[in-house]
Amino acid sequence: MTVRVRIAPSPTGNLHIGTARTAVFNWLFAHHHGGKFILRIEDTDLERSRPEYTDNILAGLRWLGLNWDEGPFFQSQRLDLYKTAVKKLLDQGLAYRCYTTPEELEALREAQKAKGEAPRYDNRHRNLTPEQEAAFQAEGHSFVIRFKIDDDREIVWNDLVRDKMVWRGSDLGGDMVIARASADGIGQPLYNFVVVVDDIDMQITHVIRGEDHIANTAKQILLYEALGAAAPVFAHSPLILNMDGRKLSKRDGVTSISDFQKLGFTAEALVNYMTLLGWSPPDSTQEIFTLEVAAKEFSFERVNKAGAKFDWAKLDWLNSQYIHNLPVDKLTDLLIPYWQEAGYNLEGRERPWLEQLVGLIGPSLTRLVEAVEMSKLFFSDTVELSEEGSKQLQQEGASAVLSAILAALENQPEFTEPTAQEIIKQVVKQQNVKKGLVMRSLRVALTGDVHGPDLIQSWLLLNHLGLDKARLNQAISS
Ligand code: GLU
């Protein structure tokens, strides 16, 4: 048997971290077994589905390296298949037309609520006679298609994560709607139904999805049976929780993969982190790995039942590990879009200069986006003086030191690291001051602040752009 799994996002929002983590588990499982990973876009909700969300989902999966083997398939293009399946259930007497009006359903719910009962449909139109049906139709009543669910059915499956699961038909809310009404007969088929039709058609062997789908699984197993197909194996992965132990939601701010990307996480670090959200490798000290490496070890035996807490500190740590291990040219490629996005002018800043800058700031980065703030002074013509910086420039001798540096600079045909060191040495001697004063004053003149990246390297970068003299002059006259 070839393992066939799928990720089935609904394009009603950007690619969510929960969906992406489900995609990771599917990808790992498929690759572990040499199987296929299929992408299906569940866009039957016409009102809420948007093409830009589909684009965001596809781009996010690609960015994370979660390449798929088949698809994307779009449910909106497969309506005929679903309608044929609805018709089959109707013909077999496993489904029926229900003419109950929304007002009647509301009255039923109210009555149940008053008695303290859970809301459920009371199957009142399950056994209409042909005459009753004809009467409803003659009166122009619209209908939905309901699938019969026996209350005393026991539904059992062995979940790869949660072990033996047992549900009763009576817990499923009565006969379920599988398709809406339409003027010409069978209308828009609904979520639980189309998922099953698709999973059968796509020969899905394992359904791996979030634990919020467990109640759907019980219903879907009955649909497999009715459609004459064997149910796949199910694996319900734990939810992602925030640090307070609640389900990660919009209120937690960042939840979509494109947001994580904007915040400066690398795809490799993020996908690595998601792999660890609920799964741990047999050697639990191993924390940094590629998808390919994780796939070799992946099994549901090591997936937790309990929810997985989203730990920003851990993600940051992983991200910094990836960034610090990147070769400078790769890191430069990754940073350029962040600078562009920040509106920095890259003109006149050639590749070797950019790589030198990246070599300077790279080791201090945790998130790529931090490069914007850290390198601001290298992209602007003037510097902003911090409070501490301006105090430093008021220090006795600071101005004279800067003038001496400027004078020394005039006589240099070529400016290199040894030249810079030599100038500093000369000025210390000539002005008879402490080296600290020279270094600090120079730093403030060049960068505006008393803290920052390596001074000599920063100076070299600014000198290359011809910015150092202007800044020294500015500081002297400030
Ligand atoms: N479309 C569903 C969702 O986005 C997934 C359905 C499934 O995996 O069966 O949650």
Tab-separated table of C-alpha atoms and ligand atoms in Angstrom:
chain	number	residue	atom	x	y	z
A	1	MET	CA	0.000	0.000	0.000
A	2	THR	CA	1.331	3.428	-0.905
A	3	VAL	CA	0.739	5.957	1.814
A	4	ARG	CA	-1.311	8.886	0.512
A	5	VAL	CA	-1.971	11.845	2.773
A	6	ARG	CA	-3.293	15.323	2.179
A	7	ILE	CA	-3.419	18.818	3.540
A	8	ALA	CA	-6.787	20.412	2.912
A	9	PRO	CA	-6.749	24.093	3.804
A	10	SER	CA	-9.799	26.313	3.437
A	11	PRO	CA	-8.839	29.595	1.743
A	12	THR	CA	-10.760	31.730	4.214
A	13	GLY	CA	-7.612	33.304	5.646
A	14	ASN	CA	-3.855	33.319	5.274
A	15	LEU	CA	-1.926	30.100	5.904
A	16	HIS	CA	-2.360	29.559	9.636
A	17	ILE	CA	0.397	28.158	11.836
A	18	GLY	CA	-1.922	25.303	12.885
A	19	THR	CA	-2.591	24.305	9.289
A	20	ALA	CA	1.086	24.630	8.472
A	21	ARG	CA	2.022	22.368	11.399
A	22	THR	CA	-0.575	19.831	10.190
A	23	ALA	CA	1.046	20.085	6.767
A	24	VAL	CA	4.429	19.402	8.378
A	25	PHE	CA	3.167	16.214	10.037
A	26	ASN	CA	1.563	15.066	6.781
A	27	TRP	CA	4.739	15.817	4.837
A	28	LEU	CA	6.921	13.985	7.367
A	29	PHE	CA	4.629	10.966	7.413
A	30	ALA	CA	4.454	10.790	3.608
A	31	HIS	CA	8.204	11.080	3.267
A	32	HIS	CA	8.879	8.581	6.025
A	33	HIS	CA	6.832	6.019	4.129
A	34	GLY	CA	7.870	6.998	0.611
A	35	GLY	CA	4.264	8.044	0.010
A	36	LYS	CA	2.477	10.954	-1.615
A	37	PHE	CA	1.499	14.304	-0.136
A	38	ILE	CA	-1.528	15.862	-1.809
A	39	LEU	CA	-2.784	19.443	-1.673
A	40	ARG	CA	-6.494	20.117	-1.801
A	41	ILE	CA	-8.014	23.574	-1.501
A	42	GLU	CA	-11.366	23.365	0.286
A	43	ASP	CA	-13.050	26.351	-1.285
A	44	THR	CA	-16.681	25.265	-1.133
A	45	ASP	CA	-17.545	28.151	1.184
A	46	LEU	CA	-17.982	30.620	-1.645
A	47	GLU	CA	-18.691	33.576	0.580
A	48	ARG	CA	-15.577	33.323	2.706
A	49	SER	CA	-13.087	31.836	0.229
A	50	ARG	CA	-10.795	34.274	-1.584
A	51	PRO	CA	-8.202	33.679	-4.306
A	52	GLU	CA	-5.659	35.848	-2.466
A	53	TYR	CA	-5.840	33.479	0.505
A	54	THR	CA	-5.221	30.545	-1.821
A	55	ASP	CA	-2.168	32.381	-3.164
A	56	ASN	CA	-0.969	33.050	0.367
A	57	ILE	CA	-1.424	29.379	1.315
A	58	LEU	CA	0.430	28.061	-1.732
A	59	ALA	CA	3.242	30.595	-1.279
A	60	GLY	CA	3.540	29.753	2.418
A	61	LEU	CA	3.729	26.000	1.850
A	62	ARG	CA	6.339	26.515	-0.878
A	63	TRP	CA	8.346	28.888	1.280
A	64	LEU	CA	8.407	26.344	4.101
A	65	GLY	CA	9.639	23.658	1.706
A	66	LEU	CA	6.445	21.605	2.106
A	67	ASN	CA	6.297	20.671	-1.549
A	68	TRP	CA	3.337	18.557	-2.603
A	69	ASP	CA	3.229	15.655	-5.052
A	70	GLU	CA	-0.282	16.115	-6.425
A	71	GLY	CA	-2.629	19.074	-6.706
A	72	PRO	CA	-3.616	21.683	-5.847
A	73	PHE	CA	-7.103	20.314	-6.397
A	74	PHE	CA	-9.954	22.752	-5.925
A	75	GLN	CA	-13.231	21.551	-4.471
A	76	SER	CA	-15.064	24.298	-6.329
A	77	GLN	CA	-14.173	22.491	-9.562
A	78	ARG	CA	-15.441	19.108	-8.398
A	79	LEU	CA	-19.115	19.790	-7.737
A	80	ASP	CA	-20.348	17.160	-10.182
A	81	LEU	CA	-18.518	14.452	-8.287
A	82	TYR	CA	-20.169	15.482	-5.025
A	83	LYS	CA	-23.629	15.739	-6.517
A	84	THR	CA	-23.313	12.254	-7.984
A	85	ALA	CA	-22.417	10.953	-4.535
A	86	VAL	CA	-25.382	12.736	-2.929
A	87	LYS	CA	-27.640	11.213	-5.532
A	88	LYS	CA	-26.251	7.772	-4.799
A	89	LEU	CA	-27.112	8.103	-1.108
A	90	LEU	CA	-30.589	9.385	-1.959
A	91	ASP	CA	-31.180	6.471	-4.341
A	92	GLN	CA	-30.087	3.987	-1.704
A	93	GLY	CA	-32.379	5.498	0.905
A	94	LEU	CA	-29.415	6.495	3.079
A	95	ALA	CA	-30.214	10.169	2.679
A	96	TYR	CA	-33.436	12.108	2.268
A	97	ARG	CA	-34.900	15.503	1.554
A	98	CYS	CA	-35.776	17.474	4.647
A	99	TYR	CA	-38.260	20.320	4.294
A	100	THR	CA	-38.091	21.575	7.869
A	101	THR	CA	-38.016	25.369	7.757
A	102	PRO	CA	-35.435	27.508	9.593
A	103	GLU	CA	-38.262	28.751	11.861
A	104	GLU	CA	-39.238	25.188	12.775
A	105	LEU	CA	-35.621	24.326	13.483
A	106	GLU	CA	-35.290	27.392	15.671
A	107	ALA	CA	-38.448	26.441	17.615
A	108	LEU	CA	-37.049	22.926	18.069
A	109	ARG	CA	-33.746	24.305	19.398
A	110	GLU	CA	-35.572	26.618	21.790
A	111	ALA	CA	-37.688	23.765	23.126
A	112	GLN	CA	-34.587	21.625	23.636
A	113	LYS	CA	-32.801	24.462	25.358
A	114	ALA	CA	-35.746	24.985	27.697
A	115	LYS	CA	-35.500	21.315	28.700
A	116	GLY	CA	-31.743	21.616	29.170
A	117	GLU	CA	-31.040	19.317	26.230
A	118	ALA	CA	-28.279	19.639	23.657
A	119	PRO	CA	-29.559	20.916	20.304
A	120	ARG	CA	-30.199	18.209	17.756
A	121	TYR	CA	-32.399	17.639	14.763
A	122	ASP	CA	-35.233	15.265	15.608
A	123	ASN	CA	-35.192	13.476	12.249
A	124	ARG	CA	-38.827	14.479	11.670
A	125	HIS	CA	-38.654	14.196	7.885
A	126	ARG	CA	-36.764	10.924	7.764
A	127	ASN	CA	-39.745	8.874	6.704
A	128	LEU	CA	-41.965	11.165	4.672
A	129	THR	CA	-44.379	9.427	2.372
A	130	PRO	CA	-44.229	10.295	-1.335
A	131	GLU	CA	-47.522	12.145	-0.843
A	132	GLN	CA	-46.137	14.281	1.974
A	133	GLU	CA	-43.076	15.099	-0.124
A	134	ALA	CA	-45.222	16.008	-3.080
A	135	ALA	CA	-47.270	18.303	-0.850
A	136	PHE	CA	-44.166	20.121	0.449
A	137	GLN	CA	-42.902	20.532	-3.089
A	138	ALA	CA	-46.252	21.736	-4.351
A	139	GLU	CA	-46.183	24.380	-1.634
A	140	GLY	CA	-42.787	25.459	-2.907
A	141	HIS	CA	-40.881	24.463	0.261
A	142	SER	CA	-37.143	24.313	-0.206
A	143	PHE	CA	-35.202	21.397	1.253
A	144	VAL	CA	-31.790	20.204	2.352
A	145	ILE	CA	-30.384	16.706	1.993
A	146	ARG	CA	-29.862	14.882	5.255
A	147	PHE	CA	-27.854	11.743	5.852
A	148	LYS	CA	-29.349	9.240	8.281
A	149	ILE	CA	-27.449	8.698	11.496
A	150	ASP	CA	-28.639	5.964	13.815
A	151	ASP	CA	-28.585	7.058	17.417
A	152	ASP	CA	-27.516	3.688	18.727
A	153	ARG	CA	-24.615	3.254	16.348
A	154	GLU	CA	-21.253	2.953	18.013
A	155	ILE	CA	-18.424	4.476	16.043
A	156	VAL	CA	-14.965	3.263	16.909
A	157	TRP	CA	-11.573	4.001	15.447
A	158	ASN	CA	-7.982	3.562	16.481
A	159	ASP	CA	-6.462	6.959	16.293
A	160	LEU	CA	-2.710	7.045	15.721
A	161	VAL	CA	-2.352	9.777	18.326
A	162	ARG	CA	-5.287	9.310	20.665
A	163	ASP	CA	-5.604	5.512	20.545
A	164	LYS	CA	-9.084	4.006	20.772
A	165	MET	CA	-11.856	6.526	20.128
A	166	VAL	CA	-15.505	5.670	20.737
A	167	TRP	CA	-18.469	7.822	19.724
A	168	ARG	CA	-22.178	7.185	19.762
A	169	GLY	CA	-24.479	8.099	16.915
A	170	SER	CA	-26.659	9.910	19.445
A	171	ASP	CA	-23.810	12.374	20.078
A	172	LEU	CA	-23.834	13.603	16.503
A	173	GLY	CA	-26.846	15.906	16.563
A	174	GLY	CA	-29.323	13.865	14.548
A	175	ASP	CA	-29.411	13.271	10.808
A	176	MET	CA	-26.806	15.525	9.255
A	177	VAL	CA	-27.168	17.946	6.386
A	178	ILE	CA	-24.871	16.951	3.533
A	179	ALA	CA	-26.139	19.316	0.835
A	180	ARG	CA	-28.120	22.506	0.661
A	181	ALA	CA	-31.189	23.224	-1.352
A	182	SER	CA	-31.166	24.449	-4.908
A	183	ALA	CA	-33.819	25.101	-7.497
A	184	ASP	CA	-32.681	22.226	-9.710
A	185	GLY	CA	-32.420	19.559	-7.035
A	186	ILE	CA	-29.135	18.949	-5.228
A	187	GLY	CA	-27.409	22.165	-4.196
A	188	GLN	CA	-24.116	23.043	-2.581
A	189	PRO	CA	-22.739	19.975	-0.773
A	190	LEU	CA	-21.347	20.590	2.696
A	191	TYR	CA	-17.960	20.258	4.298
A	192	ASN	CA	-18.116	16.866	6.043
A	193	PHE	CA	-19.530	15.244	2.964
A	194	VAL	CA	-17.162	16.626	0.344
A	195	VAL	CA	-14.148	15.801	2.494
A	196	VAL	CA	-15.152	12.153	2.472
A	197	VAL	CA	-15.976	12.069	-1.239
A	198	ASP	CA	-12.593	13.634	-1.984
A	199	ASP	CA	-10.643	11.445	0.392
A	200	ILE	CA	-12.183	8.383	-1.238
A	201	ASP	CA	-11.573	9.707	-4.746
A	202	MET	CA	-7.983	10.677	-3.942
A	203	GLN	CA	-7.365	7.309	-2.265
A	204	ILE	CA	-6.219	8.913	0.948
A	205	THR	CA	-4.876	6.242	3.291
A	206	HIS	CA	-4.222	8.402	6.375
A	207	VAL	CA	-6.094	11.505	7.458
A	208	ILE	CA	-3.768	13.575	9.613
A	209	ARG	CA	-5.373	16.749	10.961
A	210	GLY	CA	-5.946	18.836	14.046
A	211	GLU	CA	-7.806	17.477	17.015
A	212	ASP	CA	-10.587	20.052	16.477
A	213	HIS	CA	-11.846	17.722	13.730
A	214	ILE	CA	-12.536	14.730	16.001
A	215	ALA	CA	-16.315	15.181	16.027
A	216	ASN	CA	-16.241	15.395	12.228
A	217	THR	CA	-14.363	12.126	12.072
A	218	ALA	CA	-17.185	10.254	13.767
A	219	LYS	CA	-19.650	11.569	11.169
A	220	GLN	CA	-17.261	10.985	8.315
A	221	ILE	CA	-16.706	7.343	9.237
A	222	LEU	CA	-20.457	6.766	8.769
A	223	LEU	CA	-20.249	8.464	5.369
A	224	TYR	CA	-17.377	6.219	4.243
A	225	GLU	CA	-19.487	3.246	5.146
A	226	ALA	CA	-22.522	4.585	3.292
A	227	LEU	CA	-20.449	5.321	0.214
A	228	GLY	CA	-19.076	1.770	0.302
A	229	ALA	CA	-15.473	2.689	1.031
A	230	ALA	CA	-13.062	1.654	3.750
A	231	ALA	CA	-12.271	4.486	6.137
A	232	PRO	CA	-8.652	5.701	6.200
A	233	VAL	CA	-6.518	5.639	9.324
A	234	PHE	CA	-6.963	8.812	11.404
A	235	ALA	CA	-4.381	10.768	13.356
A	236	HIS	CA	-5.550	13.816	15.280
A	237	SER	CA	-2.630	15.969	16.245
A	238	PRO	CA	-2.716	18.136	19.365
A	239	LEU	CA	-3.664	21.776	19.105
A	240	ILE	CA	-1.176	24.591	19.360
A	241	LEU	CA	-1.640	26.534	22.578
A	242	ASN	CA	-0.382	29.921	23.655
A	243	MET	CA	1.803	30.234	26.751
A	244	ASP	CA	-1.351	30.532	28.896
A	245	GLY	CA	-2.427	27.105	27.724
A	246	ARG	CA	-5.297	28.364	25.560
A	247	LYS	CA	-5.786	27.587	21.889
A	248	LEU	CA	-3.634	29.918	19.804
A	249	SER	CA	-6.003	32.410	18.225
A	250	LYS	CA	-6.124	35.698	16.371
A	251	ARG	CA	-5.924	37.429	19.727
A	252	ASP	CA	-2.394	36.125	20.106
A	253	GLY	CA	-1.405	38.423	17.267
A	254	VAL	CA	0.836	36.566	14.933
A	255	THR	CA	-0.714	33.376	13.623
A	256	SER	CA	-0.141	33.257	9.900
A	257	ILE	CA	2.981	32.026	8.216
A	258	SER	CA	3.354	35.239	6.223
A	259	ASP	CA	3.397	37.186	9.521
A	260	PHE	CA	6.186	34.986	10.845
A	261	GLN	CA	8.039	35.613	7.606
A	262	LYS	CA	7.654	39.387	7.984
A	263	LEU	CA	8.918	39.173	11.557
A	264	GLY	CA	12.157	37.747	10.253
A	265	PHE	CA	11.986	34.031	10.877
A	266	THR	CA	13.731	31.860	8.342
A	267	ALA	CA	11.685	29.150	6.681
A	268	GLU	CA	14.097	26.476	7.911
A	269	ALA	CA	13.898	27.580	11.548
A	270	LEU	CA	10.126	27.923	11.472
A	271	VAL	CA	9.550	24.539	9.894
A	272	ASN	CA	12.031	22.997	12.337
A	273	TYR	CA	10.156	24.598	15.212
A	274	MET	CA	6.773	23.413	13.933
A	275	THR	CA	8.140	19.875	13.712
A	276	LEU	CA	8.810	20.072	17.437
A	277	LEU	CA	5.305	21.360	18.223
A	278	GLY	CA	3.872	18.092	19.467
A	279	TRP	CA	6.540	15.699	18.194
A	280	SER	CA	9.944	14.867	19.569
A	281	PRO	CA	12.657	12.852	17.864
A	282	PRO	CA	13.830	9.601	19.511
A	283	ASP	CA	16.958	11.456	20.606
A	284	SER	CA	15.230	14.338	22.333
A	285	THR	CA	18.472	16.305	22.674
A	286	GLN	CA	18.443	16.703	18.927
A	287	GLU	CA	16.641	19.946	18.223
A	288	ILE	CA	18.014	21.262	14.977
A	289	PHE	CA	17.205	19.286	11.873
A	290	THR	CA	15.884	19.565	8.361
A	291	LEU	CA	12.545	18.155	7.262
A	292	GLU	CA	14.370	15.327	5.477
A	293	VAL	CA	16.182	14.293	8.639
A	294	ALA	CA	13.009	14.528	10.739
A	295	ALA	CA	11.116	12.435	8.155
A	296	LYS	CA	13.495	9.520	8.701
A	297	GLU	CA	12.578	9.402	12.378
A	298	PHE	CA	8.960	10.537	12.269
A	299	SER	CA	6.196	8.399	13.733
A	300	PHE	CA	2.965	9.110	15.562
A	301	GLU	CA	4.228	7.149	18.541
A	302	ARG	CA	6.210	10.223	19.465
A	303	VAL	CA	3.393	12.717	18.946
A	304	ASN	CA	1.920	14.004	22.224
A	305	LYS	CA	-1.737	13.852	23.075
A	306	ALA	CA	-1.501	17.062	25.073
A	307	GLY	CA	-1.605	20.452	23.390
A	308	ALA	CA	1.699	21.938	22.280
A	309	LYS	CA	2.653	25.256	23.829
A	310	PHE	CA	3.951	27.860	21.469
A	311	ASP	CA	7.243	29.057	22.894
A	312	TRP	CA	8.563	32.258	21.303
A	313	ALA	CA	11.879	32.052	23.141
A	314	LYS	CA	12.547	28.614	21.692
A	315	LEU	CA	11.601	29.744	18.202
A	316	ASP	CA	13.897	32.771	18.536
A	317	TRP	CA	16.734	30.570	19.710
A	318	LEU	CA	16.276	28.189	16.776
A	319	ASN	CA	16.078	31.101	14.370
A	320	SER	CA	19.315	32.597	15.654
A	321	GLN	CA	21.025	29.231	15.267
A	322	TYR	CA	19.970	29.060	11.633
A	323	ILE	CA	20.943	32.664	10.934
A	324	HIS	CA	24.349	32.308	12.549
A	325	ASN	CA	25.091	29.194	10.550
A	326	LEU	CA	24.210	30.733	7.214
A	327	PRO	CA	27.031	31.656	4.851
A	328	VAL	CA	27.284	35.441	4.443
A	329	ASP	CA	26.135	35.423	0.811
A	330	LYS	CA	22.967	33.478	1.666
A	331	LEU	CA	22.214	35.706	4.625
A	332	THR	CA	22.724	38.757	2.397
A	333	ASP	CA	20.156	37.376	-0.052
A	334	LEU	CA	17.700	36.968	2.816
A	335	LEU	CA	18.276	40.453	4.227
A	336	ILE	CA	18.006	42.443	0.996
A	337	PRO	CA	14.175	42.167	0.872
A	338	TYR	CA	13.911	43.438	4.459
A	339	TRP	CA	16.032	46.481	3.614
A	340	GLN	CA	14.020	47.109	0.487
A	341	GLU	CA	10.791	46.765	2.420
A	342	ALA	CA	12.104	49.340	4.913
A	343	GLY	CA	12.675	51.726	2.000
A	344	TYR	CA	16.477	51.737	2.228
A	345	ASN	CA	18.273	52.841	-0.877
A	346	LEU	CA	20.597	50.041	-1.949
A	347	GLU	CA	22.010	52.005	-4.874
A	348	GLY	CA	25.739	52.577	-4.664
A	349	ARG	CA	25.998	49.812	-2.115
A	350	GLU	CA	27.629	47.015	-3.991
A	351	ARG	CA	27.482	43.355	-3.203
A	352	PRO	CA	30.916	43.105	-1.471
A	353	TRP	CA	29.975	46.094	0.707
A	354	LEU	CA	26.618	44.513	1.585
A	355	GLU	CA	28.299	41.235	2.459
A	356	GLN	CA	30.780	43.052	4.657
A	357	LEU	CA	27.879	44.719	6.459
A	358	VAL	CA	26.151	41.357	6.860
A	359	GLY	CA	29.372	39.871	8.236
A	360	LEU	CA	29.318	42.667	10.816
A	361	ILE	CA	25.709	42.484	11.999
A	362	GLY	CA	24.871	38.829	11.224
A	363	PRO	CA	26.196	37.385	14.499
A	364	SER	CA	23.926	39.708	16.511
A	365	LEU	CA	20.711	38.857	14.680
A	366	THR	CA	17.935	36.769	16.206
A	367	ARG	CA	15.310	37.737	13.636
A	368	LEU	CA	16.130	38.891	10.131
A	369	VAL	CA	14.022	42.019	10.477
A	370	GLU	CA	16.352	43.302	13.213
A	371	ALA	CA	18.854	44.001	10.439
A	372	VAL	CA	16.707	46.990	9.463
A	373	GLU	CA	17.293	48.832	12.731
A	374	MET	CA	20.849	47.566	13.159
A	375	SER	CA	21.991	48.764	9.773
A	376	LYS	CA	19.988	51.968	9.584
A	377	LEU	CA	23.074	54.102	10.166
A	378	PHE	CA	24.754	52.555	7.118
A	379	PHE	CA	21.901	53.495	4.815
A	380	SER	CA	21.208	57.042	5.903
A	381	ASP	CA	23.248	60.111	5.074
A	382	THR	CA	23.158	61.563	8.552
A	383	VAL	CA	23.179	60.087	12.024
A	384	GLU	CA	20.725	60.556	14.834
A	385	LEU	CA	22.490	61.422	18.061
A	386	SER	CA	21.320	59.498	21.114
A	387	GLU	CA	21.259	61.256	24.468
A	388	GLU	CA	24.309	59.357	25.661
A	389	GLY	CA	25.979	60.052	22.344
A	390	SER	CA	25.480	63.742	22.611
A	391	LYS	CA	26.852	63.729	26.197
A	392	GLN	CA	29.915	61.931	24.930
A	393	LEU	CA	30.558	64.660	22.361
A	394	GLN	CA	30.439	67.297	25.135
A	395	GLN	CA	33.312	65.586	26.949
A	396	GLU	CA	36.486	67.570	27.258
A	397	GLY	CA	38.836	66.816	24.409
A	398	ALA	CA	36.236	65.007	22.290
A	399	SER	CA	36.075	67.672	19.665
A	400	ALA	CA	39.854	67.988	19.392
A	401	VAL	CA	40.132	64.223	19.053
A	402	LEU	CA	37.650	64.208	16.195
A	403	SER	CA	39.428	67.059	14.430
A	404	ALA	CA	42.704	65.173	14.737
A	405	ILE	CA	41.110	62.047	13.257
A	406	LEU	CA	39.731	64.095	10.394
A	407	ALA	CA	43.131	65.624	9.708
A	408	ALA	CA	44.791	62.218	9.783
A	409	LEU	CA	42.192	60.901	7.339
A	410	GLU	CA	43.054	63.590	4.788
A	411	ASN	CA	46.489	62.118	4.285
A	412	GLN	CA	45.451	58.524	3.633
A	413	PRO	CA	45.575	57.370	0.029
A	414	GLU	CA	44.036	54.045	0.988
A	415	PHE	CA	41.894	53.274	3.990
A	416	THR	CA	42.186	49.800	5.483
A	417	GLU	CA	41.829	48.185	8.873
A	418	PRO	CA	45.521	48.759	9.778
A	419	THR	CA	45.182	52.395	8.640
A	420	ALA	CA	42.222	52.881	10.964
A	421	GLN	CA	44.095	51.311	13.881
A	422	GLU	CA	47.114	53.466	13.138
A	423	ILE	CA	45.075	56.686	13.045
A	424	ILE	CA	43.577	55.901	16.436
A	425	LYS	CA	47.011	55.159	17.893
A	426	GLN	CA	48.455	58.385	16.490
A	427	VAL	CA	45.606	60.508	17.823
A	428	VAL	CA	45.890	58.997	21.330
A	429	LYS	CA	49.558	59.898	21.342
A	430	GLN	CA	49.280	63.289	19.715
A	431	GLN	CA	46.375	64.483	21.887
A	432	ASN	CA	47.721	62.743	24.957
A	433	VAL	CA	44.322	61.265	25.837
A	434	LYS	CA	43.014	57.834	26.808
A	435	LYS	CA	42.220	55.431	23.971
A	436	GLY	CA	38.699	55.072	25.382
A	437	LEU	CA	37.936	58.725	24.723
A	438	VAL	CA	39.068	58.399	21.121
A	439	MET	CA	37.098	55.231	20.530
A	440	ARG	CA	33.902	56.460	22.142
A	441	SER	CA	33.979	59.862	20.469
A	442	LEU	CA	34.693	58.312	17.113
A	443	ARG	CA	31.862	55.830	17.588
A	444	VAL	CA	29.387	58.546	18.416
A	445	ALA	CA	30.520	60.669	15.485
A	446	LEU	CA	30.131	57.789	13.057
A	447	THR	CA	27.085	56.029	14.461
A	448	GLY	CA	25.359	58.491	16.772
A	449	ASP	CA	25.526	56.171	19.762
A	450	VAL	CA	27.940	54.841	22.345
A	451	HIS	CA	26.986	51.208	21.684
A	452	GLY	CA	26.909	49.337	18.422
A	453	PRO	CA	28.677	46.981	16.114
A	454	ASP	CA	32.471	46.690	15.840
A	455	LEU	CA	33.835	50.215	15.454
A	456	ILE	CA	36.642	49.613	13.000
A	457	GLN	CA	34.435	47.502	10.724
A	458	SER	CA	31.704	50.134	10.851
A	459	TRP	CA	34.232	52.823	9.995
A	460	LEU	CA	35.512	50.850	7.013
A	461	LEU	CA	31.981	50.472	5.699
A	462	LEU	CA	31.188	54.155	6.090
A	463	ASN	CA	34.522	55.229	4.642
A	464	HIS	CA	33.818	53.154	1.586
A	465	LEU	CA	30.671	55.192	1.024
A	466	GLY	CA	32.560	58.432	1.725
A	467	LEU	CA	30.321	59.111	4.715
A	468	ASP	CA	32.863	59.173	7.538
A	469	LYS	CA	34.355	62.634	6.945
A	470	ALA	CA	30.963	64.304	6.727
A	471	ARG	CA	29.911	62.660	9.976
A	472	LEU	CA	33.111	63.703	11.738
A	473	ASN	CA	32.545	67.265	10.570
A	474	GLN	CA	28.944	67.150	11.715
A	475	ALA	CA	29.980	65.903	15.161
A	476	ILE	CA	32.686	68.565	15.536
A	477	SER	CA	30.268	71.349	14.796
A	478	SER	CA	27.447	69.890	16.903
B	1	GLU	N1	-10.540	22.284	5.480
B	1	GLU	C1	-10.309	21.867	6.810
B	1	GLU	C2	-9.606	22.952	7.578
B	1	GLU	O1	-9.050	23.858	6.984
B	1	GLU	C3	-9.468	20.610	6.914
B	1	GLU	C4	-10.252	19.404	6.686
B	1	GLU	C5	-9.521	18.109	6.889
B	1	GLU	O2	-8.281	18.093	7.055
B	1	GLU	O3	-10.187	17.093	6.834
B	1	GLU	O4	-9.601	22.905	8.786
